[in-house]
Structures are given as C-alpha cells and as structure tokens.
XYZ file of C-alpha atoms in Angstrom:
693
model
C 0.000 0.000 0.000
C 2.857 2.416 0.800
C 4.453 1.781 -2.606
C 1.082 2.376 -4.317
C 0.548 5.653 -2.476
C 4.061 6.795 -3.432
C 3.375 5.787 -7.056
C 6.262 3.331 -7.024
C 3.993 0.614 -8.440
C 0.872 0.669 -10.579
C -2.580 -0.393 -9.446
C -2.354 -3.601 -11.487
C 0.976 -4.444 -9.856
C -0.614 -3.734 -6.476
C -3.476 -6.144 -7.220
C -1.016 -8.823 -8.353
C 0.954 -8.414 -5.117
C -2.249 -8.650 -3.060
C -3.284 -11.811 -4.910
C 0.154 -13.377 -4.382
C 0.071 -12.526 -0.679
C -3.405 -13.993 -0.227
C -2.189 -17.300 -1.696
C 1.081 -17.372 0.239
C 1.312 -19.502 3.370
C 4.851 -19.164 4.705
C 5.741 -21.858 7.223
C 7.900 -19.841 9.613
C 8.431 -22.832 11.869
C 9.914 -24.802 8.975
C 12.200 -21.896 8.055
C 13.432 -21.104 11.568
C 13.391 -24.476 13.325
C 14.682 -27.998 12.844
C 14.672 -31.330 14.593
C 17.141 -31.163 17.438
C 20.142 -33.464 17.273
C 22.751 -34.289 19.866
C 25.666 -36.676 20.100
C 28.029 -37.706 22.851
C 31.312 -39.563 22.633
C 33.429 -40.674 25.582
C 36.412 -42.847 26.336
C 37.604 -44.096 29.708
C 40.861 -45.655 30.865
C 41.659 -47.193 34.232
C 44.345 -49.211 35.958
C 46.096 -49.879 39.248
C 46.819 -52.484 41.891
C 45.861 -53.207 45.490
C 47.726 -50.092 46.707
C 46.735 -47.503 44.138
C 44.408 -47.027 41.207
C 43.671 -44.430 38.586
C 40.866 -43.558 36.230
C 40.579 -41.031 33.421
C 37.844 -40.153 30.970
C 37.454 -37.784 28.070
C 34.192 -36.858 26.391
C 32.867 -34.707 23.586
C 29.276 -33.683 23.036
C 27.481 -31.492 20.559
C 23.845 -30.464 20.509
C 21.963 -28.599 17.812
C 18.906 -26.905 19.282
C 15.508 -26.761 17.659
C 16.171 -23.141 16.594
C 18.669 -23.226 13.746
C 21.198 -20.860 15.311
C 21.273 -22.589 18.708
C 24.315 -24.831 19.086
C 26.291 -26.145 22.049
C 29.671 -27.891 21.992
C 31.327 -29.336 25.095
C 34.671 -30.990 25.920
C 35.265 -32.590 29.335
C 38.157 -34.374 31.012
C 38.300 -36.187 34.342
C 41.300 -37.739 36.134
C 41.108 -39.602 39.463
C 43.955 -41.027 41.559
C 43.458 -43.232 44.628
C 46.215 -44.470 46.880
C 46.703 -46.232 50.219
C 49.754 -44.857 52.021
C 50.589 -47.192 54.827
C 47.844 -48.883 56.806
C 46.074 -45.752 58.013
C 46.044 -43.124 55.238
C 43.853 -43.157 52.144
C 44.088 -40.399 49.556
C 41.979 -39.385 46.579
C 42.884 -36.695 44.074
C 40.456 -35.565 41.364
C 40.929 -33.113 38.505
C 37.989 -31.997 36.339
C 38.042 -29.645 33.371
C 35.534 -28.653 30.714
C 35.262 -26.227 27.819
C 31.916 -25.084 26.393
C 31.039 -22.957 23.397
C 27.560 -21.972 22.293
C 25.900 -19.734 19.753
C 22.471 -18.164 19.697
C 20.414 -15.167 18.659
C 21.344 -11.543 19.287
C 18.086 -10.103 17.987
C 15.516 -8.741 20.411
C 12.898 -11.057 18.877
C 13.127 -14.772 19.566
C 12.499 -17.252 16.725
C 9.546 -18.768 18.575
C 7.876 -15.394 19.086
C 8.473 -14.466 15.459
C 7.129 -17.784 14.118
C 3.974 -17.524 16.222
C 3.182 -13.855 15.641
C 4.314 -13.138 12.066
C 1.810 -13.042 9.231
C 2.143 -16.137 7.045
C 1.279 -14.056 3.970
C 4.688 -12.349 4.188
C 7.437 -13.732 1.994
C 10.660 -14.607 3.853
C 12.614 -12.886 1.059
C 10.776 -9.545 1.292
C 11.530 -6.604 3.610
C 8.409 -5.105 5.128
C 7.552 -1.910 6.987
C 8.505 -2.146 10.655
C 6.612 0.972 11.776
C 3.220 0.128 10.283
C 1.621 3.570 10.789
C 4.086 6.008 9.150
C 3.224 8.413 6.367
C 5.791 7.256 3.833
C 7.210 10.746 3.289
C 10.917 11.381 2.724
C 11.336 12.614 6.313
C 9.730 9.508 7.756
C 10.716 6.749 5.367
C 9.767 3.410 6.910
C 12.299 1.144 8.522
C 12.120 -2.189 6.737
C 12.585 -5.482 8.489
C 13.426 -9.041 7.537
C 14.081 -11.612 10.232
C 16.398 -13.798 8.157
C 18.469 -10.766 7.177
C 18.572 -9.700 10.812
C 19.825 -13.124 11.907
C 22.532 -13.107 9.231
C 23.823 -9.715 10.404
C 23.738 -10.254 14.150
C 25.518 -12.823 16.249
C 25.880 -14.019 19.814
C 28.509 -16.417 21.115
C 29.383 -17.690 24.566
C 32.441 -19.461 25.870
C 33.017 -20.999 29.274
C 35.906 -22.908 30.822
C 36.064 -24.550 34.207
C 38.773 -26.447 36.062
C 38.669 -27.905 39.535
C 40.939 -29.897 41.812
C 39.727 -31.940 44.791
C 41.845 -33.566 47.487
C 40.309 -36.045 49.927
C 42.251 -37.505 52.866
C 41.096 -40.190 55.306
C 43.338 -41.056 58.268
C 42.523 -43.869 60.667
C 43.478 -42.761 64.194
C 42.554 -46.091 65.733
C 40.082 -47.005 68.476
C 37.195 -46.138 66.145
C 38.362 -42.584 65.339
C 38.942 -41.311 61.801
C 40.026 -37.904 60.548
C 38.601 -36.740 57.180
C 39.736 -33.774 55.152
C 38.419 -32.477 51.837
C 39.636 -29.393 49.961
C 38.638 -28.141 46.549
C 39.545 -25.253 44.309
C 37.563 -24.255 41.237
C 38.296 -21.657 38.586
C 35.561 -20.636 36.151
C 35.898 -18.253 33.240
C 32.981 -17.178 31.059
C 32.807 -14.671 28.252
C 29.996 -13.580 25.996
C 29.874 -11.478 22.835
C 26.837 -9.946 21.179
C 27.213 -8.077 17.907
C 24.651 -6.092 15.912
C 26.064 -5.088 12.534
C 25.310 -1.676 11.084
C 23.472 -3.198 8.099
C 21.121 -5.270 10.276
C 17.437 -4.334 10.627
C 17.905 -4.181 14.424
C 20.475 -1.419 13.934
C 18.100 0.337 11.502
C 15.345 0.327 14.132
C 17.696 1.960 16.652
C 18.955 4.371 14.002
C 15.514 5.373 12.741
C 16.120 4.742 9.048
C 17.351 1.984 6.750
C 21.040 1.455 6.142
C 22.329 3.506 3.220
C 19.447 6.001 3.242
C 20.486 9.658 3.068
C 18.650 11.704 5.721
C 18.810 15.348 6.870
C 21.406 16.326 9.454
C 18.660 17.026 12.004
C 17.664 13.372 11.988
C 21.291 12.316 12.343
C 21.706 14.612 15.346
C 18.530 13.222 16.950
C 19.335 9.550 16.426
C 20.701 7.374 19.235
C 22.671 5.321 16.697
C 23.443 7.361 13.577
C 26.603 5.407 12.797
C 27.529 1.726 13.028
C 25.964 -1.015 15.086
C 26.237 -2.114 18.704
C 28.533 -4.680 20.314
C 28.570 -5.983 23.862
C 31.158 -8.062 25.670
C 31.219 -9.558 29.144
C 33.863 -11.499 31.010
C 33.419 -13.131 34.401
C 36.065 -15.010 36.383
C 35.084 -16.934 39.486
C 37.397 -18.539 42.003
C 35.874 -20.815 44.618
C 37.646 -22.464 47.522
C 36.178 -24.925 49.974
C 37.698 -26.920 52.809
C 36.009 -29.365 55.163
C 37.463 -31.145 58.170
C 35.726 -33.687 60.353
C 36.486 -36.056 63.200
C 34.474 -39.276 63.028
C 33.938 -41.894 65.680
C 32.304 -45.282 65.133
C 31.798 -47.994 67.725
C 30.044 -51.352 67.724
C 28.173 -52.057 70.958
C 26.584 -55.049 72.686
C 28.588 -57.669 70.832
C 28.166 -55.882 67.494
C 24.406 -55.756 67.864
C 24.273 -51.948 67.767
C 26.387 -49.252 66.155
C 27.099 -45.701 67.314
C 28.497 -42.951 65.030
C 29.492 -39.395 65.837
C 30.941 -36.642 63.629
C 32.235 -33.195 64.512
C 33.290 -30.950 61.644
C 33.779 -27.534 60.136
C 33.453 -26.096 56.659
C 34.818 -22.887 55.151
C 34.031 -21.638 51.653
C 34.879 -18.499 49.720
C 33.799 -17.339 46.299
C 35.315 -14.373 44.480
C 33.769 -13.071 41.250
C 35.561 -10.485 39.129
C 34.731 -9.300 35.670
C 33.434 -6.560 33.459
C 30.463 -5.884 31.232
C 30.707 -3.450 28.343
C 28.491 -2.305 25.498
C 29.548 0.213 22.890
C 27.740 1.785 19.912
C 29.277 2.660 16.578
C 30.414 -0.911 15.911
C 31.887 -1.741 12.481
C 32.717 -5.464 12.220
C 33.898 -5.187 8.606
C 36.394 -2.421 9.412
C 38.528 -4.350 11.828
C 35.860 -4.472 14.574
C 36.408 -0.801 15.449
C 34.022 1.695 17.090
C 33.096 5.200 15.980
C 30.183 6.787 17.869
C 29.109 10.318 18.715
C 28.480 11.642 22.234
C 24.741 11.034 22.180
C 25.199 7.383 21.200
C 27.705 6.845 23.981
C 25.435 8.463 26.557
C 22.409 6.429 25.494
C 23.897 3.036 24.643
C 27.310 2.721 26.292
C 27.633 0.467 29.312
C 30.783 -0.035 31.342
C 30.579 -2.011 34.548
C 33.210 -3.702 36.690
C 32.206 -6.556 38.976
C 34.001 -7.530 42.176
C 31.994 -9.678 44.612
C 33.140 -11.792 47.539
C 30.942 -14.334 49.300
C 32.414 -15.967 52.415
C 30.721 -18.629 54.512
C 31.769 -20.651 57.540
C 29.958 -23.476 59.272
C 30.403 -25.931 62.110
C 28.339 -29.076 62.522
C 27.892 -32.196 64.607
C 26.004 -35.365 63.747
C 25.259 -38.490 65.707
C 23.463 -41.702 64.784
C 22.572 -44.855 66.645
C 21.518 -48.074 64.930
C 19.943 -50.777 67.077
C 19.826 -54.393 65.889
C 20.085 -53.267 62.268
C 16.425 -52.219 62.425
C 16.092 -48.831 64.105
C 18.271 -45.824 63.338
C 18.022 -42.568 65.239
C 20.017 -39.508 64.134
C 20.593 -35.921 65.228
C 22.352 -33.055 63.435
C 23.231 -29.565 64.604
C 24.859 -26.935 62.398
C 25.637 -23.230 62.551
C 26.476 -21.150 59.458
C 27.744 -17.608 59.099
C 27.942 -15.294 56.096
C 29.679 -12.011 55.341
C 26.470 -10.804 53.646
C 25.114 -9.709 57.024
C 28.190 -7.729 58.085
C 29.644 -6.801 61.439
C 26.593 -4.827 62.567
C 24.166 -7.746 62.460
C 23.312 -9.849 65.455
C 22.242 -12.656 63.128
C 25.456 -13.400 61.248
C 25.288 -17.030 62.400
C 22.215 -19.205 61.984
C 21.876 -22.399 64.050
C 20.073 -25.277 62.363
C 19.155 -28.685 63.641
C 17.449 -31.871 62.517
C 16.334 -35.195 63.946
C 15.596 -38.348 61.965
C 14.371 -41.895 62.505
C 14.375 -44.934 60.210
C 12.773 -48.318 60.740
C 13.910 -51.222 58.534
C 10.799 -53.364 58.774
C 12.244 -56.192 56.672
C 14.774 -56.916 59.427
C 12.015 -57.852 61.847
C 11.869 -61.571 62.620
C 8.216 -61.843 61.694
C 8.934 -60.491 58.181
C 12.336 -61.951 57.334
C 10.786 -65.086 55.886
C 8.728 -63.143 53.323
C 9.427 -64.312 49.770
C 7.787 -61.410 47.972
C 8.906 -58.446 50.097
C 12.576 -57.533 49.581
C 12.716 -54.186 51.361
C 10.382 -52.143 53.524
C 11.676 -49.046 55.306
C 9.871 -46.189 57.025
C 11.701 -42.931 57.709
C 10.867 -39.540 59.139
C 12.756 -36.347 59.932
C 12.244 -32.842 61.227
C 14.650 -29.934 60.972
C 15.446 -26.402 59.944
C 17.262 -24.854 57.003
C 18.628 -21.381 56.304
C 19.120 -19.274 53.215
C 20.985 -16.025 52.663
C 20.466 -13.369 50.010
C 23.585 -12.826 47.882
C 22.524 -9.757 45.893
C 23.141 -7.246 48.699
C 25.409 -6.704 51.695
C 25.824 -4.603 54.826
C 27.407 -1.634 53.044
C 26.109 1.116 50.787
C 27.125 0.678 47.148
C 26.795 3.537 44.664
C 27.808 3.891 41.053
C 28.595 6.823 38.831
C 26.810 7.141 35.524
C 27.042 9.686 32.745
C 23.671 11.344 32.175
C 21.991 9.891 29.082
C 20.140 13.119 28.319
C 23.211 15.367 28.405
C 25.603 16.880 30.947
C 24.397 17.430 34.509
C 24.205 20.864 36.123
C 27.684 20.625 37.621
C 29.122 18.740 34.652
C 29.848 15.624 36.714
C 28.424 12.103 36.414
C 25.292 11.255 38.325
C 25.547 9.207 41.498
C 23.083 6.323 41.559
C 22.433 3.974 44.457
C 23.121 0.390 43.418
C 22.390 -1.151 46.814
C 21.383 0.271 50.172
C 23.114 -1.064 53.296
C 21.318 -3.960 54.986
C 22.843 -4.373 58.466
C 19.565 -5.719 59.925
C 18.810 -8.330 57.263
C 18.454 -11.844 58.677
C 18.651 -15.376 57.361
C 15.573 -16.907 55.798
C 14.523 -19.908 57.863
C 12.503 -22.987 56.925
C 11.035 -25.633 59.244
C 10.514 -28.938 57.450
C 8.901 -32.260 58.362
C 9.363 -35.352 56.155
C 7.775 -38.776 56.159
C 8.715 -41.444 53.638
C 8.905 -45.120 52.813
C 10.922 -47.391 50.509
C 9.416 -50.668 49.297
C 10.817 -53.332 46.970
C 8.760 -56.337 45.873
C 9.176 -59.524 43.859
C 12.982 -59.665 43.824
C 13.250 -55.923 43.172
C 10.991 -56.092 40.113
C 8.710 -53.450 41.651
C 10.240 -50.549 43.609
C 8.312 -47.778 45.294
C 9.588 -44.630 47.022
C 7.117 -42.218 48.609
C 8.021 -38.954 50.380
C 5.627 -36.497 51.985
C 6.854 -33.123 53.250
C 5.577 -30.001 54.934
C 7.559 -26.753 55.010
C 6.974 -23.495 56.825
C 9.234 -20.612 55.852
C 9.620 -17.468 57.964
C 11.614 -14.257 57.596
C 11.448 -14.738 53.837
C 13.281 -11.977 52.030
C 10.904 -9.943 49.887
C 10.949 -6.528 48.266
C 9.034 -3.586 49.663
C 8.377 -0.322 47.833
C 9.895 2.818 49.366
C 9.861 6.481 48.315
C 12.263 7.157 45.469
C 14.007 9.711 47.690
C 15.873 6.741 49.177
C 17.727 6.353 45.902
C 15.962 3.085 45.053
C 12.322 2.203 44.442
C 12.276 -0.911 46.657
C 14.307 -2.594 49.380
C 14.848 -6.090 50.783
C 13.103 -6.933 54.050
C 12.547 -10.041 56.184
C 8.774 -9.953 56.120
C 7.235 -12.915 54.325
C 6.190 -16.404 55.359
C 4.966 -19.355 53.305
C 3.576 -22.860 53.724
C 4.513 -25.728 51.395
C 3.035 -29.227 51.321
C 3.863 -31.898 48.835
C 4.338 -35.535 47.996
C 6.807 -37.235 45.669
C 6.321 -40.758 44.348
C 8.899 -42.742 42.371
C 7.836 -46.082 40.899
C 10.253 -48.372 39.077
C 8.879 -51.444 37.321
C 11.074 -54.094 35.687
C 8.558 -55.555 33.260
C 10.972 -57.970 31.542
C 14.114 -59.475 33.048
C 16.023 -61.947 30.888
C 19.653 -62.865 30.434
C 20.228 -60.356 27.619
C 17.037 -58.317 27.729
C 15.676 -55.903 30.309
C 12.630 -53.643 29.960
C 11.994 -51.127 32.753
C 9.677 -48.188 33.362
C 10.296 -45.387 35.854
C 7.504 -43.064 36.937
C 8.393 -39.894 38.854
C 5.393 -37.960 40.175
C 5.266 -34.823 42.307
C 2.498 -32.826 43.934
C 3.046 -29.453 45.574
C 0.688 -27.043 47.285
C 2.142 -23.726 48.431
C 0.375 -20.740 49.923
C 1.578 -17.386 51.151
C 0.983 -17.182 54.910
C 2.010 -13.559 55.468
C 2.970 -11.465 52.485
C 4.884 -8.695 54.285
C 4.856 -6.929 50.934
C 2.820 -4.244 49.208
C 1.747 -5.634 45.863
C 1.351 -3.511 42.766
C -1.725 -3.834 40.571
C 0.363 -5.477 37.836
C 1.635 -8.131 40.310
C -1.850 -9.613 40.600
C -2.094 -9.909 36.814
C 1.265 -11.544 36.092
C 1.380 -13.944 39.065
C 4.030 -12.232 41.195
C 1.755 -10.995 43.979
C 2.228 -12.170 47.564
C -1.324 -12.628 48.811
C -2.143 -14.583 52.014
C -3.926 -17.861 51.288
C -3.079 -17.743 47.576
C -0.413 -19.922 45.847
C 2.863 -18.217 45.088
C 2.311 -18.182 41.318
C -1.418 -17.418 41.506
C -2.646 -14.740 39.110
C -5.832 -12.740 38.677
C -7.820 -11.473 35.709
C -10.289 -8.766 34.825
C -13.928 -9.951 34.842
C -15.379 -9.911 31.329
C -19.160 -9.333 31.286
C -19.519 -9.435 27.523
C -19.609 -6.987 24.619
C -21.424 -3.679 24.419
C -24.389 -4.071 22.075
C -23.811 -0.677 20.419
C -20.031 -0.365 20.190
C -18.843 -3.995 20.256
C -16.249 -3.081 22.889
C -15.729 -5.368 25.893
C -17.414 -4.552 29.200
C -16.015 -5.540 32.587
C -17.589 -6.264 35.948
C -16.484 -5.052 39.395
C -15.543 -1.561 38.161
C -18.474 0.187 39.794
C -17.879 2.573 42.674
C -15.262 5.138 43.549
C -12.698 2.709 44.997
C -13.164 3.713 48.628
C -12.781 0.748 50.965
C -11.951 -1.570 48.057
C -8.963 -3.875 47.734
C -7.227 -4.607 44.467
C -8.626 -8.132 44.471
C -12.153 -6.646 44.617
C -11.681 -5.581 40.994
C -10.350 -8.946 39.806
C -11.096 -12.662 39.820
C -8.667 -15.427 40.687
C -7.704 -17.434 37.582
C -5.302 -20.136 38.825
C -1.588 -20.658 39.290
C 1.253 -21.009 36.834
C 3.020 -23.795 38.732
C 1.193 -27.130 38.202
C -0.373 -29.177 40.988
C 0.960 -32.442 39.589
C 3.963 -32.936 37.365
C 6.355 -35.735 36.590
C 8.066 -37.936 34.050
C 7.643 -41.367 32.492
C 10.968 -42.905 31.461
C 11.032 -46.270 29.613
C 14.346 -48.077 29.183
C 15.130 -51.124 27.056
C 18.506 -52.841 27.335
C 19.638 -55.654 25.076
C 23.166 -56.910 25.706
C 25.353 -53.783 25.271
C 22.669 -51.704 23.542
C 20.142 -49.513 25.310
C 17.205 -47.350 24.257
C 15.594 -44.849 26.611
C 13.164 -41.965 26.516
C 11.603 -39.405 28.811
C 8.041 -38.082 28.650
C 6.932 -35.114 30.754
C 3.473 -34.217 31.982
C 1.879 -31.591 34.195
C -1.651 -31.163 35.534
C -3.246 -28.167 37.186
C -1.238 -25.371 35.630
C -2.899 -22.296 34.151
C -1.725 -19.707 31.650
C -3.208 -16.909 29.641
C -4.152 -17.594 26.065
C -2.039 -15.990 23.390
C -3.425 -12.625 22.197
C -5.766 -12.880 19.234
C -3.419 -10.552 17.344
C -0.715 -7.949 17.860
C -2.020 -4.382 17.900
C -0.398 -1.232 16.524
C -0.578 0.342 20.003
C -2.567 0.106 23.225
C -5.092 2.792 22.241
C -6.745 0.936 19.358
C -7.754 -2.508 18.215
C -6.287 -2.488 14.715
C -3.978 -5.468 14.021
C -0.427 -4.960 12.832
C -0.265 -5.739 9.126
C 2.809 -7.955 9.496
C 1.482 -9.962 12.430
C -0.358 -13.244 12.522
C -3.937 -13.284 13.769
C -6.224 -15.902 15.256
C -9.029 -17.453 13.229
C -11.352 -16.410 16.044
C -11.361 -12.908 14.539
C -13.572 -14.243 11.762
C -16.389 -14.475 14.302
C -15.782 -11.046 15.881
C -18.481 -8.446 16.631
C -19.468 -6.512 13.505
C -22.974 -5.172 14.145
C -25.480 -4.798 16.999
C -26.819 -8.174 17.997
C -23.554 -10.033 17.414
C -22.821 -9.776 21.156
C -25.311 -12.599 21.668
C -23.113 -15.026 19.735
C -19.512 -13.893 20.283
C -17.236 -12.394 22.903
C -14.540 -11.319 20.399
C -14.613 -7.500 20.315
C -14.820 -5.212 17.327
C -11.691 -3.989 15.553
C -11.796 -0.260 16.113
C -9.696 2.893 16.547
C -10.665 4.202 19.976
C -11.663 7.792 20.642
C -11.881 9.746 23.897
C -15.579 8.961 24.086
C -14.734 5.256 24.247
C -12.465 5.571 27.289
C -13.305 3.412 30.272
C -13.542 4.820 33.796
C -11.759 3.063 36.671
C -12.142 3.371 40.417
C -9.318 5.414 41.925
C -7.877 2.233 43.441
C -6.929 0.863 40.048
C -5.012 3.962 38.944
C -1.359 3.044 38.701
C 1.105 1.283 36.437
C -1.575 -0.387 34.326
C -4.433 2.096 34.318
C -5.371 5.709 34.765
C -8.655 7.215 35.941
C -9.873 7.239 32.315
C -8.131 4.846 29.960
C -8.431 3.528 26.385
C -6.943 0.115 27.159
C -10.030 -1.973 26.363
C -8.044 -4.449 24.295
C -5.268 -4.800 26.868
C -7.875 -5.546 29.525
C -9.562 -8.037 27.195
C -6.305 -10.001 26.899
C -6.031 -10.267 30.689
C -9.692 -11.069 31.328
C -11.558 -14.231 32.202
C-alpha cells in the first residue's frame, strides 16, 4: 500500500501483489526451526593395583537446538587417583576440566515469538515496513525489516571454561576414630559477545532509518545510533575455595548388635567473582571491529561495569546416629552457618540449624524376614530447619557513577546512583521442614516404590518492599514474608521384563506441591496480581488474577467488565479482579522407559503436568494500546472471523470489534486501580480483554 501511495507501483501491480500474498502460506516454523540433534562420545581408561588405582575419561558432546542458530559444543576431562599410604592413610585426588562454546540469537525477537506472531502471507525474502503507521514521506521513510536478514547480520557467542581440583584424605586414628579432610579449588571463566552489525534491521530500528538512506542532518543529530551497530562483551572469572574437616567416631556395641556414630566438623568456603560488562555503539565489524560513535550514542547506549563480589561462609556441625539391631536408626544433626552478607553490625550473622531423623527397617524384623515377595520395607521420618541467605546485597552502601543519558548534569559531573542500600539488619531466611517417607521393593526388586511427603513453613522470607524514590531506590529487601509448602513425591520403578540379555523397565516420577503465602509482608502492585508475582495470604505463590469480562457492548462492540463500579473507597485490588489459577502445576512428573539388550540400550523421557494455568495468546498484535487495529505484518487468530461486527452479534460472540478508539470510548476506573496499568480514564479496552476471564 505504501508503494502504491508513493506511485512506485501501478494499481495492477498492487493487485497482483495482493493476490500473491493472499495465496502465500509461509511456514515460519519450517524456516526457523529444525529437529534437534545431539551426540556424545566418551572414552575411559583405568588401571592400578591393590595399593593404588587411577581412572581417566574424556568426552565430547554437541547439541543442535531446535532453533537453527542454537548450538552447544562441550569438551570434558576427568582424572582420578586413589592411593593407600601405609595402613592408616587413604588419599583421593580428582581433577575436572571442561570447555563449552555456544551460539544463539542476538536479535531482540526470539524465533519462537516471530514464528507464532508473524503473518504467514509475508514472503521470507521480502523486507516489510517495521513501523506500520508512518506516512511514507521522505522525512519519515519506513524502517524495513526481515528476520532472516537480521539473523545473518547479528551474532551471539558464549564461551566458558572450568577447572577444579579436589583432594580427599582419610586417616585412621585407631580405636574407632577417623580424621577426614576435603579441599577443593575451582576456577571458572565465562565470556559472551553480542554483535549487531550496522546493516542489520535491528540497527536500523535503533537508528531510525534503513542502512544507506540519506537523511537530513537534524535526523542524524537526533538519532541514538546514527553510525555503526552495537557490540557488547562480558567477562566473568570466578574462584571458589572450599575446605572441610571432620572427626568421626564409630563404635560397635553389645557384641556388634548396635552401632554408634558421631561426627564433629567444620566447613569454610569463599567465592570471588571479578569481571566486566561493556556495550559500545558505533560498531563496524567489517572495518577491523572498530568503534566510531558520537556523544549522544555513547550516553544512550554505552555500558561499562566492573564486577568484584566476595561471598564468604563458615559453618560448624555435629552429627550423631545410633543403629539398634540393624532395624532402628536414630540420628541428630546440629549446624551453625555464618555469612559475610550480614556484616559486622548484624546480630544474626550465624544461623543455628538442627534436625532429627528416625528410620525403621521393617524387613529386618523376625516376623517379616521369611517373606518371599517383600525384599525391602523401610519407614523414615525427619524434622529440621534450614537457612538461606540473600547474595545480591550486603551490609554496606554501594553507589555507582553514571554519565547522564540526556546530556551533561548541572555541575558537569556524572550522576551518582544507588546500586544497593546497606542492609545491616537483614536476617537469614529460615525454613522448618517435616518429612515422612517409605521405601518398598517387591518380587525380587521387580517393583520398587519410594514415597516422600513433606511439609515446610518458611519465615523471615526476604521480599521486596516499595519505598519512596528519595531513598535512591524504588524498593528494598526486608525479612517480612512467610509461606507454607506441602507436597508428595512418588517414584515407581517397574522391571517388566528381566532376561539374560534383555531388560525392559519403566520409571515413573510424580510430584504434587501445594504452596500458599501465609504472610505477604509486601505491598503488591496492581500489575503483580495480573502476572502472578503478587504475595497474597492464602493464595499460591504463582497465583494470578484477571479482569472480569461481562460481555460486549451491544452498540459499540467493545468489551465490558464487571467489578468496576464505585469510587474505589474501601476496596482492595482483588475486589476488581477474579482469581484465575496458578502457573506452577499441581501435579507434574516424568515417564521414562528403558530397554537394554546386551550392550545396547534405548531410553526416553516423557513429561506431563496437571493443574497449571496460563493466559491464552493474544488474538493478534495491535499497533498500540489505544486501538484494536492489528499490525499488518502480524499473525492473527481465526477467532477474529467471528468477531463483533454489528449490533446483535454480542449474543453469539465475545470477540470485540476492531476499532480505533476515541476519547468517548475511554473506560472509567475506580481510583484504586489507577497506577502502572491504568489511569482514571483509559483507552486500554483491548489490553484488559487479553487479561480477562
């Protein structure tokens, strides 16, 4: 249509193009996706004698993702040395190393989103108007877009290396005492590059005009990317050290009828992350990968950030266990952990945790030992506490300096922005957990069942709370939330066929979880209720709400919504909405068959979930939030065929009319709903329709 209006094509050529488009049915999934393929090769060598042994393995794997640009390549190596030095000392030394490379998409649009939303009448070889609603004049020439051309002129690559060394020592002190030591050191290095070439459509969108188009100097001065593309690079290096020491005591009692074990130990770990993240405009990959950008581009698109984070933890623990007659086992554990994240001003740097457990091996009872069909029957239970620490913040104020994106500041110096407020009073999150489980094996281990039921109660959960922007940040971390979790996990393994060379087995893993917020300790925003991030007492963590659709207006065809009457006084946000479900399923699990014949095996994994809810995909993509006109390049649902067209249609359809909205069409909200999503009078009928039920 733009070319016809600009007299670049004749009316007959326009009709031919329309006819060709109406007959075209581009399969974007076939163009952008493929069947995934992966392969893995490994070799292992081992040797040794009664005093020492060694083992080494090397492997290579490559996986091509379903999206054509997604690839992953991995090399791994593993070396293990074991030795007995004298009669009392055993040593184990392990070295692991791996190297990973991957490629992906640097465009802002994912292949899946593009395949779902793009009009199938568009040819993959044709560039189309990205802006949809422009006038087509010289000053506002449209930016054209083609996804395949964008992919060919953008790139993203990642590289990661990791190496670790582990030393384990076990020294027998005699009289039932043993000293254990374990130390490990790990070095990780990761780098990522993202490049957007100057000729790519993504760069044209940022620039405001197509590559090679001559524009007035005023447009060049107003553009955030008048020259080149954009490139970003990040590099992170992590060093982790861990050491654990323990003193173990084991003693057989009552003529070896019972056994007593006791362990006292300590653990120290430290993690140090250093790196940098940069992004620079004016990128020219075909000119030696150089940069040439003006001041406005650097202010708007440049990013330079250095990272230097240290996370130190220390813990001491003690465990004891008593086994009586090989049937009953009673255990206790106590542990205390400390973290530098709470700082010297906190009275909660260390968190004590404890647990108690009991196990009954029923099959060891005299009255059940003679059973021919029951191979194992155990009942176990435990109760204890766990702690968790937030790693994003610390006890000190952290600020950063940033050059103003909209020009120099009043004093000509960079702006000071608060990255993190000090949190000297932040405490550990704490969880109380009770477990009850059983393990059963029947018919010579042909049928195996494992059932675990748990109940968790979390307190002092770290949540975010909104604060006035005068604090330098819009929200802060607080210990204010609590949550209840209940669930059951069932694992069933069935060996259906057991022959000399053939084995057929099925493994079923099933999980059920029910979580509810007990005390939110958090002020939710209106949008939180819609996207499932609200903390609402009695509601599951991922529960989300929707607007209440009454139907369509008989005169305008626009949607009408319930619960919007009144002035908002005395109303809660949930009074305007209806609960729609939760995003996390009630039941989920896997079914994994496995067939083994001699040295060959065939396996598969099938996933399922029940009880999850999600919003339906929008019927179409709109030009903007203030009207219902579809974007010409976007795909649309067949449901639009049955949309409202004339008075009376509201009796047969709930799909609204396609219409440009005017001020007279605006909907009025109670004052309560005014906020990030709505105003007192708003034209967002179609946005509300997409989030309605």
